[in-house]
């Protein structure tokens, strides 16, 4: 469904991605692991066109997206929930959602309010009045009403209390069950192992490991070698 | 004596509403596009001249109130497509140079088309009388101007605060990248907002034409005041443009009664006072 082939991305002169390839198939939840600075966020930003890869190809449902504008890629159904969450602080919760609503989405406004009752309670609050967990829920809810055909999540549980993390894990399960594939960047290995079908590990802009969840769990040396500091 | 002050307060309100319409466009454009438009005053001027032309050709002020702002907005939209959108990523100094150049082109073109001497626009028929309340009398057109500008202000508030387009403009003022991530064509939003903001300057140009006429150097004067208003009110703030516009209008108008020589000085005095107390303006955010 989403195929990234040998992309090279740069920030100015620094070569951040040195040939990343990965695929996400229908209905899968795939994680992208690696230490800070390995290129996980840049991979996601390259997929949505915020960073334009200088080499390589990204295809979604068979069509090339490298060179397209971010909004065009988003309209094709690639939804990114960025690490900073991107909540509009001066808009209310309801407005944050309403500007994202697209007809034809699997999820209506009512659906996401059902999925996140907290957001319904806080719909009239400004985006600046939300806790970290609420912001993350709003960011995910906003991506859902936007009609995603694949969801990219950048460290959704970062800085959140364990109770909220559990709640998010349930939501992600729900999303996965709905058939929308997810590409998840996450530092919390427990979260990843609860959800993932496959894992990729990035190091210095390259994929250094790729395996199914079972393979990954069976081989603790991978964790020690590539993730020890962050795990 | 009291009537004199009431007269000046109403004048100040009228002037203030004109300043509001000019500045609100400037401030919306700056808020969303982070773009400094030094041609804003020139577009106001164009609004006044187009009003003059339409009134001269058809004798119909109401037609000009409709046609001139649309013409100004259309020209702004074309300019945005051809030139302005290439300057969004440049530093403000470059944007100032480019738009100052545009302002000069518009001014000189206006002189070529309409001549170096100012044109006056007659007070629209039906509003050329005087409104009386007891011993107090006030020109009808000036009252109409206050009301009309207030209606435009309300419509604009509704557009910005109660519609999806407005929510997108406000969202974009905070974070354009996330707006793009939600599938909104940010470039289209920019063009429309630029045309809208400049169109508001066009409305102000038409409204002021029957009072001040159209004069080639009106643009510079208006631009200076618009920036004072925006600095007082706070960059990017609708409420700031309204309060700042009214404040400047009232100060200028009352001062012409109290201390005529110091009227312009006091505008800048008010600005300096606000900057000292609130560096980001009355309603600005850092």
Short mmCIF file of C-alpha atoms in Angstrom, two decimals:
data_model
loop_
_atom_site.label_atom_id
_atom_site.label_comp_id
_atom_site.label_asym_id
_atom_site.label_seq_id
_atom_site.Cartn_x
_atom_site.Cartn_y
_atom_site.Cartn_z
CA UNK A 1 0.00 0.00 0.00
CA UNK A 2 2.75 2.44 1.04
CA UNK A 3 6.14 1.68 -0.43
CA UNK A 4 9.21 3.76 0.34
CA UNK A 5 12.17 2.85 -1.83
CA UNK A 6 15.70 4.01 -1.14
CA UNK A 7 14.94 7.63 -0.23
CA UNK A 8 17.65 10.15 0.54
CA UNK A 9 16.59 13.28 2.42
CA UNK A 10 18.57 16.27 3.54
CA UNK A 11 18.24 19.20 5.91
CA UNK A 12 20.34 21.77 4.13
CA UNK A 13 23.62 19.99 3.55
CA UNK A 14 23.26 17.34 6.21
CA UNK A 15 22.36 13.97 4.77
CA UNK A 16 19.72 12.67 7.16
CA UNK A 17 18.22 9.70 5.32
CA UNK A 18 20.71 7.56 3.44
CA UNK A 19 18.55 5.18 1.51
CA UNK A 20 15.53 4.23 3.61
CA UNK A 21 13.17 1.60 2.26
CA UNK A 22 10.07 0.25 3.92
CA UNK A 23 6.57 -0.92 3.16
CA UNK A 24 3.30 -0.84 5.01
CA UNK A 25 0.58 -3.21 3.81
CA UNK A 26 -3.16 -3.02 4.18
CA UNK A 27 -4.37 -3.49 7.73
CA UNK A 28 -0.88 -3.60 9.23
CA UNK A 29 0.59 -1.72 12.15
CA UNK A 30 4.29 -1.25 11.53
CA UNK A 31 6.71 0.50 13.87
CA UNK A 32 9.78 2.48 13.08
CA UNK A 33 12.26 2.23 15.94
CA UNK A 34 15.64 3.73 16.57
CA UNK A 35 17.54 6.12 18.77
CA UNK A 36 17.08 9.87 18.77
CA UNK A 37 18.44 11.37 15.58
CA UNK A 38 18.26 8.11 13.63
CA UNK A 39 15.93 9.66 11.06
CA UNK A 40 12.52 8.39 12.16
CA UNK A 41 10.78 11.75 12.13
CA UNK A 42 12.51 12.72 8.89
CA UNK A 43 11.21 9.51 7.29
CA UNK A 44 7.64 10.47 8.23
CA UNK A 45 8.17 14.04 7.08
CA UNK A 46 9.53 12.78 3.77
CA UNK A 47 6.49 10.56 3.25
CA UNK A 48 4.09 13.50 3.66
CA UNK A 49 6.23 15.80 1.52
CA UNK A 50 7.27 18.34 4.15
CA UNK A 51 10.81 17.24 3.39
CA UNK A 52 11.31 16.40 -0.25
CA UNK A 53 13.59 13.42 -0.84
CA UNK A 54 16.30 14.16 -3.39
CA UNK A 55 16.50 10.55 -4.48
CA UNK A 56 14.31 7.51 -4.29
CA UNK A 57 10.62 6.89 -4.63
CA UNK A 58 7.54 6.80 -2.46
CA UNK A 59 4.40 5.23 -3.84
CA UNK A 60 1.00 5.15 -2.22
CA UNK A 61 -1.60 2.88 -3.81
CA UNK A 62 0.63 2.63 -6.84
CA UNK A 63 1.13 6.33 -7.54
CA UNK A 64 4.31 8.28 -6.95
CA UNK A 65 4.05 11.00 -4.32
CA UNK A 66 7.59 12.43 -4.34
CA UNK A 67 7.34 15.97 -5.68
CA UNK A 68 3.69 16.42 -4.72
CA UNK A 69 2.70 19.20 -2.33
CA UNK A 70 1.98 18.23 1.26
CA UNK A 71 -1.72 19.10 0.95
CA UNK A 72 -2.06 16.90 -2.14
CA UNK A 73 -0.45 13.98 -0.34
CA UNK A 74 -2.75 14.59 2.63
CA UNK A 75 -5.78 14.58 0.33
CA UNK A 76 -4.77 11.15 -0.93
CA UNK A 77 -5.24 9.90 2.58
CA UNK A 78 -1.78 9.93 4.14
CA UNK A 79 -2.36 11.49 7.56
CA UNK A 80 0.53 12.46 9.81
CA UNK A 81 0.09 13.21 13.49
CA UNK A 82 3.31 15.11 14.17
CA UNK A 83 5.38 14.81 17.31
CA UNK A 84 4.50 18.36 18.36
CA UNK A 85 0.83 17.44 17.75
CA UNK A 86 0.09 20.65 15.89
CA UNK A 87 -2.96 21.66 17.92
CA UNK A 88 -4.15 25.15 17.01
CA UNK A 89 -4.04 26.89 20.36
CA UNK A 90 -6.30 29.78 19.41
CA UNK A 91 -9.00 27.52 17.98
CA UNK A 92 -11.47 25.61 20.10
CA UNK A 93 -11.34 21.82 20.24
CA UNK A 94 -14.42 21.71 18.01
CA UNK A 95 -12.85 24.09 15.47
CA UNK A 96 -9.64 22.07 15.45
CA UNK A 97 -11.73 19.09 14.38
CA UNK A 98 -14.13 20.90 12.05
CA UNK A 99 -11.42 22.35 9.80
CA UNK A 100 -10.16 18.81 9.23
CA UNK A 101 -13.51 17.14 8.42
CA UNK A 102 -13.60 15.64 4.97
CA UNK A 103 -16.61 13.93 3.48
CA UNK A 104 -15.93 10.31 2.74
CA UNK A 105 -13.97 9.71 5.89
CA UNK A 106 -14.66 6.47 7.75
CA UNK A 107 -14.96 8.58 10.91
CA UNK A 108 -17.48 11.37 11.36
CA UNK A 109 -17.27 14.07 14.01
CA UNK A 110 -19.76 12.07 16.10
CA UNK A 111 -17.59 8.95 15.76
CA UNK A 112 -14.47 10.63 17.11
CA UNK A 113 -16.39 12.29 19.92
CA UNK A 114 -17.60 8.79 20.77
CA UNK A 115 -14.07 7.46 20.62
CA UNK A 116 -12.73 10.32 22.76
CA UNK A 117 -15.46 11.43 25.20
CA UNK A 118 -12.96 13.84 26.80
CA UNK A 119 -12.92 15.86 23.60
CA UNK A 120 -16.69 16.17 23.61
CA UNK A 121 -16.56 17.50 27.19
CA UNK A 122 -13.88 19.98 26.20
CA UNK A 123 -15.16 20.88 22.73
CA UNK A 124 -15.64 24.55 23.61
CA UNK A 125 -12.23 24.91 25.25
CA UNK A 126 -9.36 26.53 23.44
CA UNK A 127 -6.59 24.31 22.15
CA UNK A 128 -4.27 26.05 24.61
CA UNK A 129 -6.32 24.75 27.56
CA UNK A 130 -5.67 21.06 26.90
CA UNK A 131 -3.40 18.69 28.78
CA UNK A 132 -0.74 16.75 26.89
CA UNK A 133 -2.92 13.66 26.71
CA UNK A 134 -5.92 15.62 25.49
CA UNK A 135 -3.78 17.29 22.84
CA UNK A 136 -2.63 13.91 21.61
CA UNK A 137 -6.21 12.62 21.50
CA UNK A 138 -7.31 15.70 19.61
CA UNK A 139 -4.44 15.31 17.15
CA UNK A 140 -5.42 11.69 16.47
CA UNK A 141 -9.14 12.51 16.32
CA UNK A 142 -8.39 15.28 13.83
CA UNK A 143 -6.43 12.89 11.64
CA UNK A 144 -9.35 10.42 11.75
CA UNK A 145 -12.01 12.89 10.56
CA UNK A 146 -9.60 13.92 7.82
CA UNK A 147 -10.27 10.63 6.04
CA UNK A 148 -7.01 8.74 6.50
CA UNK A 149 -6.22 5.73 4.38
CA UNK A 150 -2.97 5.36 6.29
CA UNK A 151 -2.02 6.93 9.60
CA UNK A 152 1.51 8.01 10.49
CA UNK A 153 2.05 8.67 14.20
CA UNK A 154 5.17 10.32 15.58
CA UNK A 155 5.77 9.40 19.23
CA UNK A 156 2.14 9.61 20.34
CA UNK A 157 2.81 8.50 23.93
CA UNK A 158 5.76 10.80 24.57
CA UNK A 159 5.47 12.52 27.93
CA UNK A 160 2.08 11.03 28.79
CA UNK A 161 0.99 9.39 32.05
CA UNK A 162 0.74 5.56 31.97
CA UNK A 163 -3.06 5.60 32.29
CA UNK A 164 -3.32 7.81 29.21
CA UNK A 165 -0.82 5.62 27.36
CA UNK A 166 -3.05 2.59 27.98
CA UNK A 167 -6.02 4.50 26.68
CA UNK A 168 -4.11 5.45 23.52
CA UNK A 169 -3.04 1.84 23.00
CA UNK A 170 -6.70 0.83 23.01
CA UNK A 171 -7.54 3.55 20.53
CA UNK A 172 -4.73 2.44 18.23
CA UNK A 173 -6.03 -1.13 18.43
CA UNK A 174 -9.43 0.16 17.43
CA UNK A 175 -7.96 2.03 14.48
CA UNK A 176 -6.03 -1.02 13.38
CA UNK A 177 -9.18 -3.13 13.62
CA UNK A 178 -10.94 -0.70 11.31
CA UNK A 179 -8.46 -1.68 8.60
CA UNK A 180 -6.51 1.58 8.35
CA UNK A 181 -2.79 0.75 8.37
CA UNK A 182 -0.54 2.57 10.82
CA UNK A 183 3.12 3.50 10.69
CA UNK A 184 4.15 4.20 14.25
CA UNK A 185 7.29 5.92 15.48
CA UNK A 186 7.53 5.21 19.17
CA UNK A 187 10.18 5.07 21.89
CA UNK A 188 8.03 3.07 24.29
CA UNK A 189 8.85 -0.54 23.37
CA UNK A 190 6.02 -1.95 25.46
CA UNK A 191 3.53 0.01 23.42
CA UNK A 192 5.14 -1.15 20.19
CA UNK A 193 5.13 -4.79 21.16
CA UNK A 194 1.47 -4.69 22.16
CA UNK A 195 0.44 -3.44 18.75
CA UNK A 196 2.90 -4.11 15.99
CA UNK A 197 2.87 -6.68 13.22
CA UNK A 198 6.36 -5.77 12.03
CA UNK A 199 9.25 -3.58 13.15
CA UNK A 200 11.87 -1.58 11.32
CA UNK A 201 14.94 -0.24 13.12
CA UNK A 202 16.65 2.86 11.78
CA UNK A 203 20.18 3.90 12.59
CA UNK A 204 21.99 6.89 11.11
CA UNK A 205 19.49 7.23 8.32
CA UNK A 206 19.47 3.59 7.26
CA UNK A 207 17.26 0.61 7.97
CA UNK A 208 19.48 -1.75 9.96
CA UNK A 209 16.87 -4.29 10.98
CA UNK A 210 13.53 -5.48 9.75
CA UNK A 211 11.47 -8.30 11.17
CA UNK A 212 8.05 -9.52 12.23
CA UNK A 213 6.90 -8.96 15.78
CA UNK A 214 7.62 -12.60 16.63
CA UNK A 215 11.14 -12.48 15.20
CA UNK A 216 11.85 -9.25 17.04
CA UNK A 217 10.63 -10.64 20.35
CA UNK A 218 12.68 -13.80 19.90
CA UNK A 219 15.95 -11.94 19.41
CA UNK A 220 16.80 -9.68 22.36
CA UNK A 221 20.22 -8.83 20.85
CA UNK A 222 18.48 -6.49 18.40
CA UNK A 223 17.14 -4.43 21.26
CA UNK A 224 20.49 -4.37 22.98
CA UNK A 225 22.39 -3.43 19.87
CA UNK A 226 20.16 -0.74 18.41
CA UNK A 227 17.79 0.46 21.06
CA UNK A 228 19.45 -0.08 24.42
CA UNK A 229 19.73 3.56 25.35
CA UNK A 230 16.18 4.47 24.57
CA UNK A 231 14.41 1.28 25.60
CA UNK B 1 -19.48 73.77 23.06
CA UNK B 2 -20.51 70.23 23.91
CA UNK B 3 -21.82 69.91 20.37
CA UNK B 4 -18.38 70.71 19.02
CA UNK B 5 -16.94 67.80 20.92
CA UNK B 6 -19.75 65.47 19.91
CA UNK B 7 -19.09 66.50 16.32
CA UNK B 8 -15.42 65.70 16.69
CA UNK B 9 -16.11 62.40 18.43
CA UNK B 10 -18.33 61.35 15.53
CA UNK B 11 -15.67 62.50 13.07
CA UNK B 12 -13.14 60.51 15.04
CA UNK B 13 -15.36 57.41 14.91
CA UNK B 14 -15.75 57.75 11.15
CA UNK B 15 -12.06 58.26 10.63
CA UNK B 16 -11.36 55.44 13.06
CA UNK B 17 -13.62 53.02 11.17
CA UNK B 18 -11.79 53.86 7.93
CA UNK B 19 -8.48 53.24 9.69
CA UNK B 20 -9.90 49.99 11.05
CA UNK B 21 -10.85 48.74 7.58
CA UNK B 22 -7.39 49.54 6.24
CA UNK B 23 -5.50 48.09 9.17
CA UNK B 24 -7.56 44.95 9.60
CA UNK B 25 -6.58 43.86 6.09
CA UNK B 26 -2.95 44.62 6.77
CA UNK B 27 -3.05 42.73 10.04
CA UNK B 28 -4.85 39.65 8.64
CA UNK B 29 -2.31 39.45 5.83
CA UNK B 30 0.55 39.78 8.28
CA UNK B 31 -0.99 37.26 10.67
CA UNK B 32 -1.54 34.49 8.14
CA UNK B 33 1.15 35.12 5.56
CA UNK B 34 3.73 36.76 7.81
CA UNK B 35 4.00 39.18 4.93
CA UNK B 36 4.58 42.93 5.24
CA UNK B 37 2.55 44.75 2.62
CA UNK B 38 3.81 48.28 2.03
CA UNK B 39 1.57 48.53 -1.03
CA UNK B 40 -1.52 48.46 1.19
CA UNK B 41 -1.92 52.24 1.11
CA UNK B 42 -1.53 52.27 -2.66
CA UNK B 43 -4.42 49.82 -2.99
CA UNK B 44 -6.51 52.10 -0.78
CA UNK B 45 -5.66 54.92 -3.17
CA UNK B 46 -6.73 52.78 -6.09
CA UNK B 47 -10.06 52.19 -4.36
CA UNK B 48 -10.59 55.95 -4.13
CA UNK B 49 -9.67 56.50 -7.78
CA UNK B 50 -11.84 53.64 -9.03
CA UNK B 51 -14.69 55.15 -7.03
CA UNK B 52 -14.06 58.48 -8.74
CA UNK B 53 -14.07 56.85 -12.18
CA UNK B 54 -17.23 54.84 -11.59
CA UNK B 55 -19.03 57.85 -10.13
CA UNK B 56 -17.88 60.05 -13.03
CA UNK B 57 -18.97 57.52 -15.66
CA UNK B 58 -22.24 56.37 -14.14
CA UNK B 59 -23.04 58.88 -11.44
CA UNK B 60 -23.75 55.92 -9.19
CA UNK B 61 -21.82 55.82 -5.92
CA UNK B 62 -23.47 52.55 -4.83
CA UNK B 63 -22.17 50.83 -7.91
CA UNK B 64 -18.67 52.06 -7.09
CA UNK B 65 -18.99 50.75 -3.55
CA UNK B 66 -19.49 47.34 -5.10
CA UNK B 67 -17.23 47.49 -8.15
CA UNK B 68 -14.17 49.33 -6.84
CA UNK B 69 -13.32 46.98 -3.93
CA UNK B 70 -13.84 43.98 -6.21
CA UNK B 71 -11.52 45.55 -8.79
CA UNK B 72 -8.90 46.24 -6.12
CA UNK B 73 -9.22 42.69 -4.75
CA UNK B 74 -8.91 41.23 -8.24
CA UNK B 75 -5.77 43.23 -8.93
CA UNK B 76 -4.38 42.13 -5.56
CA UNK B 77 -5.14 38.52 -6.42
CA UNK B 78 -3.33 38.81 -9.76
CA UNK B 79 -0.35 40.52 -8.10
CA UNK B 80 -0.24 37.75 -5.54
CA UNK B 81 -0.19 35.07 -8.23
CA UNK B 82 2.49 36.80 -10.28
CA UNK B 83 4.76 38.39 -7.69
CA UNK B 84 3.85 38.32 -4.01
CA UNK B 85 3.75 34.55 -3.58
CA UNK B 86 7.38 34.37 -4.64
CA UNK B 87 8.31 36.63 -1.74
CA UNK B 88 6.68 34.80 1.20
CA UNK B 89 9.86 32.93 2.09
CA UNK B 90 12.02 36.06 1.90
CA UNK B 91 12.98 38.20 4.91
CA UNK B 92 10.68 41.13 5.73
CA UNK B 93 13.19 43.66 4.39
CA UNK B 94 12.88 42.14 0.91
CA UNK B 95 9.09 42.11 1.16
CA UNK B 96 9.17 45.79 2.09
CA UNK B 97 11.37 46.59 -0.91
CA UNK B 98 9.13 44.67 -3.29
CA UNK B 99 5.85 46.12 -2.03
CA UNK B 100 7.28 49.63 -1.75
CA UNK B 101 8.20 49.27 -5.42
CA UNK B 102 4.65 48.17 -6.18
CA UNK B 103 3.30 51.15 -4.25
CA UNK B 104 5.41 53.51 -6.35
CA UNK B 105 4.26 51.85 -9.57
CA UNK B 106 0.61 52.16 -8.53
CA UNK B 107 1.08 55.79 -7.49
CA UNK B 108 2.84 56.79 -10.70
CA UNK B 109 0.36 54.84 -12.82
CA UNK B 110 -2.44 56.67 -11.01
CA UNK B 111 -0.82 59.99 -11.87
CA UNK B 112 -0.59 58.91 -15.53
CA UNK B 113 -4.23 57.82 -15.61
CA UNK B 114 -5.92 60.38 -13.38
CA UNK B 115 -3.40 63.24 -13.43
CA UNK B 116 -1.29 64.82 -10.71
CA UNK B 117 -4.09 66.95 -9.27
CA UNK B 118 -6.51 65.43 -6.79
CA UNK B 119 -10.03 64.48 -7.82
CA UNK B 120 -13.06 65.04 -5.70
CA UNK B 121 -16.05 62.75 -5.48
CA UNK B 122 -19.47 64.31 -4.81
CA UNK B 123 -21.40 63.20 -1.75
CA UNK B 124 -23.75 60.43 -2.90
CA UNK B 125 -27.30 61.49 -3.69
CA UNK B 126 -29.67 60.76 -0.82
CA UNK B 127 -26.91 61.15 1.75
CA UNK B 128 -25.97 64.73 0.96
CA UNK B 129 -28.24 66.14 3.66
CA UNK B 130 -27.71 66.84 7.31
CA UNK B 131 -28.91 64.73 10.19
CA UNK B 132 -30.46 66.83 12.98
CA UNK B 133 -31.06 66.00 16.61
CA UNK B 134 -32.23 69.08 18.50
CA UNK B 135 -29.59 71.72 18.01
CA UNK B 136 -27.05 69.16 16.83
CA UNK B 137 -26.45 68.65 13.11
CA UNK B 138 -24.19 66.11 11.42
CA UNK B 139 -23.64 65.20 7.73
CA UNK B 140 -25.64 62.12 6.75
CA UNK B 141 -22.90 60.62 4.63
CA UNK B 142 -20.49 60.56 7.56
CA UNK B 143 -23.05 58.72 9.68
CA UNK B 144 -23.63 56.28 6.84
CA UNK B 145 -19.88 55.72 6.62
CA UNK B 146 -19.67 54.75 10.29
CA UNK B 147 -22.60 52.36 10.01
CA UNK B 148 -21.45 50.82 6.75
CA UNK B 149 -17.92 50.25 8.04
CA UNK B 150 -19.38 48.70 11.18
CA UNK B 151 -21.49 46.34 9.07
CA UNK B 152 -18.44 45.32 7.03
CA UNK B 153 -16.56 44.82 10.30
CA UNK B 154 -19.33 42.56 11.61
CA UNK B 155 -19.43 40.52 8.41
CA UNK B 156 -15.67 40.17 8.55
CA UNK B 157 -15.83 39.09 12.18
CA UNK B 158 -18.44 36.49 11.24
CA UNK B 159 -16.29 35.29 8.35
CA UNK B 160 -13.19 34.95 10.51
CA UNK B 161 -14.78 33.56 13.67
CA UNK B 162 -17.76 31.55 12.48
CA UNK B 163 -16.85 29.96 9.15
CA UNK B 164 -14.54 27.19 8.11
CA UNK B 165 -12.58 29.62 5.92
CA UNK B 166 -12.03 31.89 8.93
CA UNK B 167 -10.99 29.00 11.14
CA UNK B 168 -8.47 27.98 8.49
CA UNK B 169 -7.11 31.53 8.32
CA UNK B 170 -6.72 31.59 12.10
CA UNK B 171 -5.20 28.11 12.13
CA UNK B 172 -2.79 29.12 9.38
CA UNK B 173 -1.70 32.17 11.39
CA UNK B 174 -0.43 29.73 14.02
CA UNK B 175 1.00 26.94 11.94
CA UNK B 176 0.79 26.69 8.16
CA UNK B 177 2.49 23.30 8.03
CA UNK B 178 -0.23 21.59 10.05
CA UNK B 179 -2.92 23.22 7.92
CA UNK B 180 -1.25 21.65 4.86
CA UNK B 181 -1.08 18.30 6.63
CA UNK B 182 -4.88 18.41 6.92
CA UNK B 183 -5.17 18.62 3.14
CA UNK B 184 -5.88 22.33 2.78
CA UNK B 185 -4.33 24.05 -0.22
CA UNK B 186 -2.41 26.62 1.73
CA UNK B 187 -1.41 28.55 -1.40
CA UNK B 188 -5.04 29.10 -2.33
CA UNK B 189 -5.80 30.17 1.24
CA UNK B 190 -2.92 32.67 1.04
CA UNK B 191 -4.13 34.15 -2.27
CA UNK B 192 -7.71 34.49 -1.07
CA UNK B 193 -6.64 36.08 2.20
CA UNK B 194 -4.34 38.52 0.44
CA UNK B 195 -7.13 39.52 -1.94
CA UNK B 196 -9.57 39.83 0.97
CA UNK B 197 -7.23 41.98 3.06
CA UNK B 198 -6.40 44.28 0.18
CA UNK B 199 -10.06 44.39 -0.87
CA UNK B 200 -10.88 45.81 2.57
CA UNK B 201 -8.41 48.62 1.91
CA UNK B 202 -10.34 49.14 -1.34
CA UNK B 203 -13.63 49.44 0.60
CA UNK B 204 -11.99 52.01 2.87
CA UNK B 205 -10.74 53.90 -0.19
CA UNK B 206 -14.26 54.12 -1.63
CA UNK B 207 -15.84 55.15 1.68
CA UNK B 208 -13.35 57.93 2.22
CA UNK B 209 -13.53 59.24 -1.38
CA UNK B 210 -16.59 61.50 -0.96
CA UNK B 211 -14.90 63.12 2.04
CA UNK B 212 -11.25 63.26 1.12
CA UNK B 213 -11.33 62.73 -2.62
CA UNK B 214 -8.56 60.89 -4.43
CA UNK B 215 -5.06 62.25 -4.43
CA UNK B 216 -1.82 60.57 -5.62
CA UNK B 217 -0.08 60.91 -2.28
CA UNK B 218 -2.95 59.61 -0.17
CA UNK B 219 -1.46 56.12 -0.22
CA UNK B 220 1.68 56.95 1.76
CA UNK B 221 -0.24 58.87 4.37
CA UNK B 222 -2.75 56.08 4.87
CA UNK B 223 -0.03 53.41 5.01
CA UNK B 224 1.77 55.24 7.79
CA UNK B 225 -1.39 55.47 9.86
CA UNK B 226 -2.31 51.86 9.18
CA UNK B 227 1.02 50.73 10.60
CA UNK B 228 0.53 52.93 13.66
CA UNK B 229 -2.87 51.29 14.18
CA UNK B 230 -1.45 47.80 13.77
CA UNK B 231 1.40 48.53 16.18
CA UNK B 232 -1.05 49.93 18.74
CA UNK B 233 -3.55 47.10 18.36
CA UNK B 234 -1.04 44.28 17.99
CA UNK B 235 0.06 42.47 14.83
CA UNK B 236 -2.46 39.93 13.60
CA UNK B 237 -5.32 40.96 15.88
CA UNK B 238 -8.81 41.80 14.59
CA UNK B 239 -9.84 43.43 17.89
CA UNK B 240 -6.53 45.27 17.96
CA UNK B 241 -7.20 46.78 14.53
CA UNK B 242 -10.66 47.92 15.66
CA UNK B 243 -9.57 49.43 18.97
CA UNK B 244 -6.35 50.83 17.51
CA UNK B 245 -8.20 52.33 14.53
CA UNK B 246 -10.82 54.00 16.71
CA UNK B 247 -8.18 55.24 19.15
CA UNK B 248 -6.10 56.83 16.40
CA UNK B 249 -9.19 58.27 14.71
CA UNK B 250 -10.46 59.80 17.96
CA UNK B 251 -7.07 61.15 19.02
CA UNK B 252 -6.55 62.73 15.61
CA UNK B 253 -10.02 64.21 15.47
CA UNK B 254 -10.19 65.56 19.02
CA UNK B 255 -6.70 66.99 18.75
CA UNK B 256 -7.66 69.05 15.72
CA UNK B 257 -10.03 70.90 18.07
CA UNK B 258 -7.78 71.08 21.07
CA UNK B 259 -4.35 71.45 19.53
CA UNK B 260 -4.47 71.42 15.71
CA UNK B 261 -0.72 71.61 15.13
CA UNK B 262 -0.14 68.58 17.32
CA UNK B 263 -2.82 66.28 15.86
CA UNK B 264 -0.41 64.07 13.90
CA UNK B 265 2.19 64.23 16.62
CA UNK B 266 -0.26 62.88 19.17
CA UNK B 267 -0.98 59.80 17.03
CA UNK B 268 2.66 58.85 17.26
CA UNK B 269 2.64 59.86 20.92
CA UNK B 270 -0.20 57.40 21.51
CA UNK B 271 1.78 54.73 19.66
CA UNK B 272 4.90 55.37 21.73
CA UNK B 273 2.86 55.20 24.95
CA UNK B 274 1.34 51.85 23.97
CA UNK B 275 4.70 50.39 22.95
CA UNK B 276 6.22 51.40 26.25
CA UNK B 277 3.43 49.78 28.25
CA UNK B 278 2.72 46.81 25.99
CA UNK B 279 5.47 46.09 23.49
CA UNK B 280 3.31 43.69 21.45
CA UNK B 281 0.39 46.12 21.25
CA UNK B 282 -2.89 46.15 23.12
CA UNK B 283 -4.12 42.80 21.79
CA UNK B 284 -0.92 41.37 20.38
CA UNK B 285 0.79 38.15 21.27
CA UNK B 286 4.51 37.73 21.31
#
